[in-house]
C-alpha cells in the first residue's frame, strides 16, 4: 500500500544570536545541498576560528531547497555560535547574496561556494586588502599566474572562452568573473547592488563590470582550486543566460546607463551585440531555410539595422559585412563537410566562434594601431 509522502516541516530561521559584531559576513548560498552542507560549513567554521583574527559570521542562504538542507542549516546555526541561516522563497545565487549582503552591518561581506573548491588559505588574503582600505572588491582568480587549478578540459575551455569574451565585448580588466570566491566592502556593496539587475549566475559578472565602470579598485587573489565532480551547474542554460546578460550590460553601457569611470573599447560592445542578434535570428530562420540561406539573410538583416550604430566607429575598427559573411559561410561549409549530421546547437557554436575570432583580430589590430599612434585605445 502506497502511503502519501509527508513533507518535512521547514523551521523558521531564529533571530540572530548576540555576540561581538562581525567584521566579516560570509554568505554560503545553497540549493538542495544536504550532502555537502554540514561537512563544508564545519570545515569553514573551524578554519575561520583557527586563522581569522577578527569576529566573523557565516550565513547559510538557503535558496528554496526541497530536501533536508534547511533542517541541517538550522541545526548548524543552533550548534555553532558564528553560524546563522536564512531561507529565500526563490532560487538564484545573486538573489541570495543580495539578501545577505543588504542585511549585513559588517564592514566586509563576501561569499564562497558550498563545495569549497577554492582553497581556504586564500580567504585571509582575500579580505585583508578590504579591511585595510587598499581595495573595494576582492576576487579569487583561477586564471592568473600563481593559481593552481585542477579541473576537466571542458570546464577549463568554457571558463577561458567566457572571460576572453568579456574582455572583447565589455573591455573588462579582471581575469576571472565566475570564481565563487569574492568579497566586497559593505559601503561599496551598498552603491553597487541597486545597479545590478541579475539574480542568478550572471550576478558576479555584472557586479564586477559595474564596479570597474565606477572606478572601484578590484584586488585579485590567485587561488588553489579543485573542480567539484558533482557540480550540477547546467553549462548550456547558464552560458545562454550569460550571453543575454553580456548583451544587456553592453547595451546599458552604450546608452550611458552605467557608471562611466572607465570607457569601454569603442567597437567591441556594438559589434558583439550585433553578433548575438545574428545568432538569435539565425536560430529563428534555420528551421525553414538552409544553413547558408539563414546565415546570409540573418547577417544582412542585422547589419542593415545596425548601421546607425556601426557607422560612427573608426574605419580600422569597423567590421565589414563581406568579412563576416565570408567567415561565417565558410565555417558553416566546413562544418557541413566534416559533420553532415550536426544540429542547430553545433551550428550556433561554430558561428559564435567565427564572430569571436574576428572580434579578437579587430581587438589585437586596434591595440597595435593605438600604441603606434599614441591614441587612447586600451
Short mmCIF file of C-alpha atoms in Angstrom, two decimals:
data_model
loop_
_atom_site.label_atom_id
_atom_site.label_comp_id
_atom_site.label_asym_id
_atom_site.label_seq_id
_atom_site.Cartn_x
_atom_site.Cartn_y
_atom_site.Cartn_z
CA UNK A 1 0.00 0.00 0.00
CA UNK A 2 1.42 3.37 -1.02
CA UNK A 3 1.43 6.00 1.69
CA UNK A 4 1.45 9.70 0.80
CA UNK A 5 4.84 11.32 1.26
CA UNK A 6 4.94 13.61 4.28
CA UNK A 7 6.88 16.82 3.67
CA UNK A 8 9.41 17.68 6.33
CA UNK A 9 8.48 20.85 8.21
CA UNK A 10 10.82 23.73 7.44
CA UNK A 11 11.75 25.59 10.63
CA UNK A 12 11.74 29.36 10.66
CA UNK A 13 15.18 30.97 10.96
CA UNK A 14 15.83 32.02 14.57
CA UNK A 15 16.67 35.62 15.50
CA UNK A 16 20.41 36.35 15.28
CA UNK A 17 22.32 35.49 18.48
CA UNK A 18 24.02 38.23 20.48
CA UNK A 19 27.81 38.21 20.17
CA UNK A 20 30.57 40.52 19.04
CA UNK A 21 29.67 42.33 15.83
CA UNK A 22 31.39 40.55 12.95
CA UNK A 23 34.00 42.21 10.79
CA UNK A 24 33.23 39.72 8.00
CA UNK A 25 29.85 38.37 6.89
CA UNK A 26 30.45 35.34 4.69
CA UNK A 27 27.46 34.01 2.75
CA UNK A 28 27.20 30.40 1.60
CA UNK A 29 24.34 30.16 -0.94
CA UNK A 30 22.85 26.66 -1.20
CA UNK A 31 20.12 24.80 -3.04
CA UNK A 32 19.48 21.14 -2.18
CA UNK A 33 22.91 20.63 -0.65
CA UNK A 34 22.01 18.16 2.11
CA UNK A 35 25.10 16.07 1.28
CA UNK A 36 27.79 18.76 1.35
CA UNK A 37 26.34 21.43 3.62
CA UNK A 38 27.30 20.14 7.08
CA UNK A 39 30.89 18.99 6.38
CA UNK A 40 31.64 22.13 4.39
CA UNK A 41 30.25 24.57 6.96
CA UNK A 42 32.00 22.79 9.83
CA UNK A 43 35.27 22.85 7.91
CA UNK A 44 34.86 26.54 7.05
CA UNK A 45 33.92 27.41 10.63
CA UNK A 46 36.95 25.57 12.04
CA UNK A 47 39.27 27.27 9.57
CA UNK A 48 37.99 30.75 10.44
CA UNK A 49 38.17 30.02 14.17
CA UNK A 50 41.82 29.00 13.80
CA UNK A 51 43.11 31.56 11.29
CA UNK A 52 40.85 34.63 11.07
CA UNK A 53 41.88 37.26 13.65
CA UNK A 54 38.55 39.15 13.76
CA UNK A 55 34.94 38.30 14.63
CA UNK A 56 33.13 36.69 11.71
CA UNK A 57 29.76 35.30 10.77
CA UNK A 58 28.81 32.54 8.32
CA UNK A 59 25.33 32.89 6.84
CA UNK A 60 23.87 29.87 5.06
CA UNK A 61 21.48 31.28 2.46
CA UNK A 62 19.01 28.56 1.51
CA UNK A 63 17.51 29.14 -1.95
CA UNK A 64 14.15 27.37 -1.52
CA UNK A 65 15.64 23.91 -1.07
CA UNK A 66 13.25 20.97 -1.19
CA UNK A 67 15.45 18.42 0.58
CA UNK A 68 16.82 18.39 4.15
CA UNK A 69 19.08 21.41 3.57
CA UNK A 70 17.04 23.84 5.77
CA UNK A 71 16.92 21.32 8.63
CA UNK A 72 20.69 20.87 8.51
CA UNK A 73 21.22 24.63 8.29
CA UNK A 74 19.02 25.16 11.34
CA UNK A 75 20.94 22.55 13.32
CA UNK A 76 24.30 24.08 12.39
CA UNK A 77 23.07 27.53 13.42
CA UNK A 78 21.98 26.13 16.78
CA UNK A 79 25.30 24.36 17.41
CA UNK A 80 27.87 26.84 16.06
CA UNK A 81 27.76 30.36 17.57
CA UNK A 82 29.12 32.14 14.47
CA UNK A 83 26.73 30.41 12.06
CA UNK A 84 23.32 31.74 11.05
CA UNK A 85 20.94 30.82 8.26
CA UNK A 86 18.22 32.41 6.25
CA UNK A 87 15.71 31.00 3.79
CA UNK A 88 14.62 32.55 0.49
CA UNK A 89 11.42 31.63 -1.32
CA UNK A 90 13.09 31.70 -4.76
CA UNK A 91 16.25 30.27 -6.31
CA UNK A 92 19.18 32.35 -7.52
CA UNK A 93 22.71 32.84 -6.24
CA UNK A 94 22.56 36.56 -6.90
CA UNK A 95 19.27 36.82 -5.05
CA UNK A 96 20.80 35.08 -2.03
CA UNK A 97 23.88 37.29 -1.97
CA UNK A 98 21.80 40.44 -2.34
CA UNK A 99 19.65 39.41 0.66
CA UNK A 100 22.56 38.55 2.95
CA UNK A 101 24.75 41.50 2.00
CA UNK A 102 21.93 44.04 2.22
CA UNK A 103 21.08 42.90 5.76
CA UNK A 104 24.69 42.92 6.98
CA UNK A 105 26.30 45.51 9.22
CA UNK A 106 29.82 44.08 8.84
CA UNK A 107 32.49 46.24 7.15
CA UNK A 108 33.21 43.42 4.67
CA UNK A 109 30.79 40.97 3.06
CA UNK A 110 31.66 38.03 0.84
CA UNK A 111 30.69 34.59 -0.28
CA UNK A 112 32.08 31.23 -1.30
CA UNK A 113 30.57 28.15 -2.90
CA UNK A 114 29.43 25.37 -0.60
CA UNK A 115 31.64 22.78 -2.30
CA UNK A 116 34.73 24.69 -1.04
CA UNK A 117 36.50 24.14 -4.36
CA UNK A 118 38.69 27.15 -3.54
CA UNK A 119 41.47 26.61 -1.03
CA UNK A 120 40.56 28.29 2.25
CA UNK A 121 44.13 29.53 2.72
CA UNK A 122 43.24 32.33 0.27
CA UNK A 123 40.45 33.66 2.49
CA UNK A 124 42.54 36.00 4.65
CA UNK A 125 44.48 37.39 1.64
CA UNK A 126 41.08 38.00 0.01
CA UNK A 127 39.70 40.01 2.91
CA UNK A 128 42.85 41.81 4.14
CA UNK A 129 43.04 44.50 1.39
CA UNK A 130 39.39 45.35 2.00
CA UNK A 131 39.87 45.76 5.75
CA UNK A 132 42.95 47.93 5.20
CA UNK A 133 41.14 50.16 2.70
CA UNK A 134 43.54 49.22 -0.11
CA UNK A 135 40.73 47.88 -2.33
CA UNK A 136 36.96 47.97 -2.68
CA UNK A 137 36.39 44.46 -4.04
CA UNK A 138 38.49 41.31 -3.98
CA UNK A 139 38.06 38.24 -6.16
CA UNK A 140 39.65 34.83 -6.35
CA UNK A 141 41.05 34.06 -9.79
CA UNK A 142 41.87 30.72 -11.38
CA UNK A 143 43.33 32.33 -14.50
CA UNK A 144 46.16 34.49 -13.14
CA UNK A 145 49.80 33.49 -12.60
CA UNK A 146 50.20 31.68 -9.30
CA UNK A 147 46.80 29.95 -9.40
CA UNK A 148 46.80 26.15 -9.21
CA UNK A 149 43.72 24.59 -10.79
CA UNK A 150 42.55 21.01 -11.16
CA UNK A 151 39.56 20.60 -13.48
CA UNK A 152 38.48 18.93 -16.70
CA UNK A 153 39.32 20.32 -20.14
CA UNK A 154 35.68 21.12 -20.92
CA UNK A 155 35.19 23.43 -17.93
CA UNK A 156 38.65 24.91 -18.43
CA UNK A 157 37.83 25.81 -22.04
CA UNK A 158 34.40 27.21 -21.16
CA UNK A 159 35.86 29.39 -18.38
CA UNK A 160 38.67 30.78 -20.52
CA UNK A 161 36.39 31.45 -23.51
CA UNK A 162 33.89 33.24 -21.28
CA UNK A 163 36.50 35.55 -19.81
CA UNK A 164 38.02 36.26 -23.23
CA UNK A 165 34.52 37.13 -24.47
CA UNK A 166 34.09 39.54 -21.56
CA UNK A 167 37.38 41.28 -22.33
CA UNK A 168 36.47 41.64 -26.00
CA UNK A 169 32.87 42.77 -25.56
CA UNK A 170 32.83 44.72 -22.30
CA UNK A 171 36.54 45.63 -22.11
CA UNK A 172 36.91 44.32 -18.56
CA UNK A 173 40.25 44.30 -16.79
CA UNK A 174 39.67 41.50 -14.25
CA UNK A 175 40.74 37.98 -15.17
CA UNK A 176 38.10 35.65 -13.70
CA UNK A 177 34.46 36.70 -13.38
CA UNK A 178 32.87 33.49 -12.14
CA UNK A 179 35.12 32.08 -9.44
CA UNK A 180 32.85 31.50 -6.44
CA UNK A 181 35.14 33.32 -4.03
CA UNK A 182 34.58 37.06 -3.66
CA UNK A 183 34.40 39.82 -1.05
CA UNK A 184 33.43 43.49 -1.11
CA UNK A 185 33.43 46.39 1.31
CA UNK A 186 29.89 46.91 2.57
CA UNK A 187 29.85 50.60 1.64
CA UNK A 188 30.84 49.66 -1.92
CA UNK A 189 28.20 46.91 -2.00
CA UNK A 190 25.56 49.45 -0.97
CA UNK A 191 26.45 51.54 -4.03
CA UNK A 192 26.65 48.60 -6.44
CA UNK A 193 23.68 46.38 -5.56
CA UNK A 194 20.97 48.82 -6.78
CA UNK A 195 22.71 48.85 -10.19
CA UNK A 196 22.93 45.06 -10.57
CA UNK A 197 19.82 43.53 -12.13
CA UNK A 198 20.70 39.83 -12.39
CA UNK A 199 19.64 37.48 -9.60
CA UNK A 200 21.29 34.26 -10.79
CA UNK A 201 24.73 33.22 -12.08
CA UNK A 202 25.46 36.40 -14.07
CA UNK A 203 25.25 38.42 -10.82
CA UNK A 204 29.03 38.08 -10.24
CA UNK A 205 29.94 39.32 -13.70
CA UNK A 206 27.52 42.23 -13.61
CA UNK A 207 28.70 43.28 -10.15
CA UNK A 208 32.32 43.38 -11.31
CA UNK A 209 31.55 45.20 -14.57
CA UNK A 210 29.56 47.89 -12.74
CA UNK A 211 32.30 48.23 -10.11
CA UNK A 212 35.02 48.61 -12.73
CA UNK A 213 32.97 51.15 -14.69
CA UNK A 214 32.56 53.13 -11.45
CA UNK A 215 36.32 53.19 -10.94
CA UNK A 216 36.35 51.00 -7.83
CA UNK A 217 39.54 49.11 -7.01
CA UNK A 218 39.40 45.34 -7.63
CA UNK A 219 42.06 43.16 -5.99
CA UNK A 220 42.76 39.69 -7.45
CA UNK A 221 43.99 36.74 -5.41
CA UNK A 222 45.32 33.66 -7.29
CA UNK A 223 43.74 30.61 -5.71
CA UNK A 224 44.15 26.88 -5.49
CA UNK A 225 41.00 25.41 -6.99
CA UNK A 226 39.83 21.81 -7.41
CA UNK A 227 36.79 21.15 -9.60
CA UNK A 228 33.78 19.59 -7.91
CA UNK A 229 32.93 16.48 -9.98
CA UNK A 230 29.37 16.56 -8.56
CA UNK A 231 28.70 20.11 -9.80
CA UNK A 232 25.11 20.50 -11.01
CA UNK A 233 25.56 23.74 -12.91
CA UNK A 234 23.85 23.37 -16.31
CA UNK A 235 26.52 24.66 -18.68
CA UNK A 236 24.30 25.29 -21.72
CA UNK A 237 21.49 27.17 -19.98
CA UNK A 238 23.98 29.10 -17.85
CA UNK A 239 26.01 30.05 -20.95
CA UNK A 240 22.90 31.30 -22.75
CA UNK A 241 21.87 33.33 -19.71
CA UNK A 242 25.37 34.79 -19.54
CA UNK A 243 25.23 35.79 -23.22
CA UNK A 244 21.93 37.56 -22.63
CA UNK A 245 23.46 39.28 -19.62
CA UNK A 246 26.50 40.42 -21.62
CA UNK A 247 24.23 41.84 -24.34
CA UNK A 248 22.06 43.65 -21.75
CA UNK A 249 25.05 45.16 -19.92
CA UNK A 250 26.68 46.08 -23.24
CA UNK A 251 23.58 47.94 -24.37
CA UNK A 252 23.28 49.65 -20.98
CA UNK A 253 26.90 50.77 -21.28
CA UNK A 254 26.35 52.06 -24.82
CA UNK A 255 23.31 54.06 -23.63
CA UNK A 256 25.29 55.54 -20.74
CA UNK A 257 23.08 53.87 -18.14
CA UNK A 258 26.08 52.52 -16.18
CA UNK A 259 28.81 54.43 -14.34
CA UNK A 260 31.50 55.67 -16.71
CA UNK A 261 34.68 55.66 -14.68
CA UNK A 262 36.47 53.79 -17.47
CA UNK A 263 35.02 53.77 -21.01
CA UNK A 264 34.85 50.54 -23.00
CA UNK A 265 36.62 49.92 -26.30
CA UNK A 266 34.86 51.96 -28.98
CA UNK A 267 33.99 49.00 -31.17
CA UNK A 268 33.63 45.89 -29.01
CA UNK A 269 30.19 46.37 -27.45
CA UNK A 270 28.11 47.21 -30.56
CA UNK A 271 29.83 44.60 -32.71
CA UNK A 272 29.28 41.89 -30.07
CA UNK A 273 25.61 42.82 -29.70
CA UNK A 274 25.13 42.62 -33.47
CA UNK A 275 26.82 39.21 -33.49
CA UNK A 276 24.46 37.97 -30.77
CA UNK A 277 21.47 39.28 -32.71
CA UNK A 278 22.72 37.40 -35.77
CA UNK A 279 22.85 34.13 -33.80
CA UNK A 280 19.33 34.60 -32.45
CA UNK A 281 17.88 35.45 -35.87
CA UNK A 282 19.75 32.55 -37.47
CA UNK A 283 18.20 30.16 -34.93
CA UNK A 284 14.76 31.53 -35.79
CA UNK A 285 15.23 31.19 -39.57
CA UNK A 286 17.10 27.89 -39.63
CA UNK A 287 14.11 25.51 -39.44
CA UNK A 288 12.64 26.99 -42.64
CA UNK A 289 15.86 27.59 -44.61
CA UNK A 290 19.22 26.03 -45.36
CA UNK A 291 22.14 26.99 -43.16
CA UNK A 292 23.75 29.19 -45.79
CA UNK A 293 20.48 30.93 -46.63
CA UNK A 294 19.61 31.52 -42.96
CA UNK A 295 23.12 32.82 -42.34
CA UNK A 296 23.05 35.28 -45.25
CA UNK A 297 19.56 36.60 -44.52
CA UNK A 298 20.08 37.00 -40.77
CA UNK A 299 23.50 38.62 -41.16
CA UNK A 300 22.26 41.05 -43.82
CA UNK A 301 19.22 42.00 -41.71
CA UNK A 302 21.31 42.60 -38.57
CA UNK A 303 23.93 44.63 -40.40
CA UNK A 304 21.28 46.80 -42.08
CA UNK A 305 19.56 47.57 -38.79
CA UNK A 306 22.88 48.18 -37.00
CA UNK A 307 24.37 50.66 -39.48
CA UNK A 308 23.49 53.77 -37.40
CA UNK A 309 25.46 52.23 -34.51
CA UNK A 310 28.39 50.89 -36.55
CA UNK A 311 28.90 53.89 -38.84
CA UNK A 312 30.44 56.18 -36.15
CA UNK A 313 33.20 53.63 -35.38
CA UNK A 314 36.73 54.22 -36.56
CA UNK A 315 37.24 52.80 -40.06
CA UNK A 316 40.03 50.50 -38.84
CA UNK A 317 37.75 49.01 -36.17
CA UNK A 318 34.57 48.91 -38.25
CA UNK A 319 33.73 45.33 -39.28
CA UNK A 320 32.70 44.69 -42.88
CA UNK A 321 29.69 42.69 -43.96
CA UNK A 322 31.79 40.90 -46.57
CA UNK A 323 34.31 39.70 -43.97
CA UNK A 324 31.58 38.45 -41.65
CA UNK A 325 29.69 36.74 -44.44
CA UNK A 326 32.81 35.08 -45.83
CA UNK A 327 33.95 33.75 -42.46
CA UNK A 328 30.55 32.56 -41.22
CA UNK A 329 29.60 30.96 -44.55
CA UNK A 330 32.99 29.28 -44.79
CA UNK A 331 32.71 27.99 -41.21
CA UNK A 332 29.28 26.50 -41.93
CA UNK A 333 30.59 24.89 -45.11
CA UNK A 334 33.49 23.27 -43.26
CA UNK A 335 31.11 22.05 -40.56
CA UNK A 336 28.73 20.56 -43.11
CA UNK A 337 31.62 18.79 -44.82
CA UNK A 338 33.17 17.36 -41.65
CA UNK A 339 29.95 16.67 -39.68
CA UNK A 340 26.94 16.39 -42.01
CA UNK A 341 24.59 15.46 -39.15
CA UNK A 342 25.50 18.44 -36.93
CA UNK A 343 22.48 20.09 -35.32
CA UNK A 344 21.47 23.68 -34.66
CA UNK A 345 23.44 23.97 -31.42
CA UNK A 346 26.66 22.98 -33.17
CA UNK A 347 25.97 25.44 -35.99
CA UNK A 348 25.43 28.24 -33.48
CA UNK A 349 28.65 27.34 -31.69
CA UNK A 350 30.57 27.47 -34.99
CA UNK A 351 29.05 30.84 -35.90
CA UNK A 352 29.81 32.22 -32.43
CA UNK A 353 33.44 31.07 -32.80
CA UNK A 354 33.65 32.82 -36.18
CA UNK A 355 32.37 36.09 -34.70
CA UNK A 356 34.72 35.78 -31.73
CA UNK A 357 37.75 35.19 -33.96
CA UNK A 358 37.04 38.36 -35.92
CA UNK A 359 36.44 40.30 -32.72
CA UNK A 360 39.77 39.13 -31.30
CA UNK A 361 41.54 40.04 -34.53
CA UNK A 362 39.98 43.51 -34.53
CA UNK A 363 40.88 43.93 -30.86
CA UNK A 364 44.51 43.00 -31.43
CA UNK A 365 44.78 45.20 -34.54
CA UNK A 366 43.18 48.15 -32.80
CA UNK A 367 45.52 47.76 -29.80
CA UNK A 368 48.64 47.72 -32.00
CA UNK A 369 47.44 50.69 -34.00
CA UNK A 370 46.68 52.60 -30.79
CA UNK A 371 50.19 52.03 -29.47
CA UNK A 372 51.80 53.17 -32.70
CA UNK A 373 49.80 56.37 -32.97
CA UNK A 374 49.56 57.17 -29.29
CA UNK A 375 45.75 57.12 -29.32
CA UNK A 376 43.78 56.27 -26.22
CA UNK A 377 42.78 52.79 -27.28
CA UNK A 378 43.01 50.37 -24.37
#
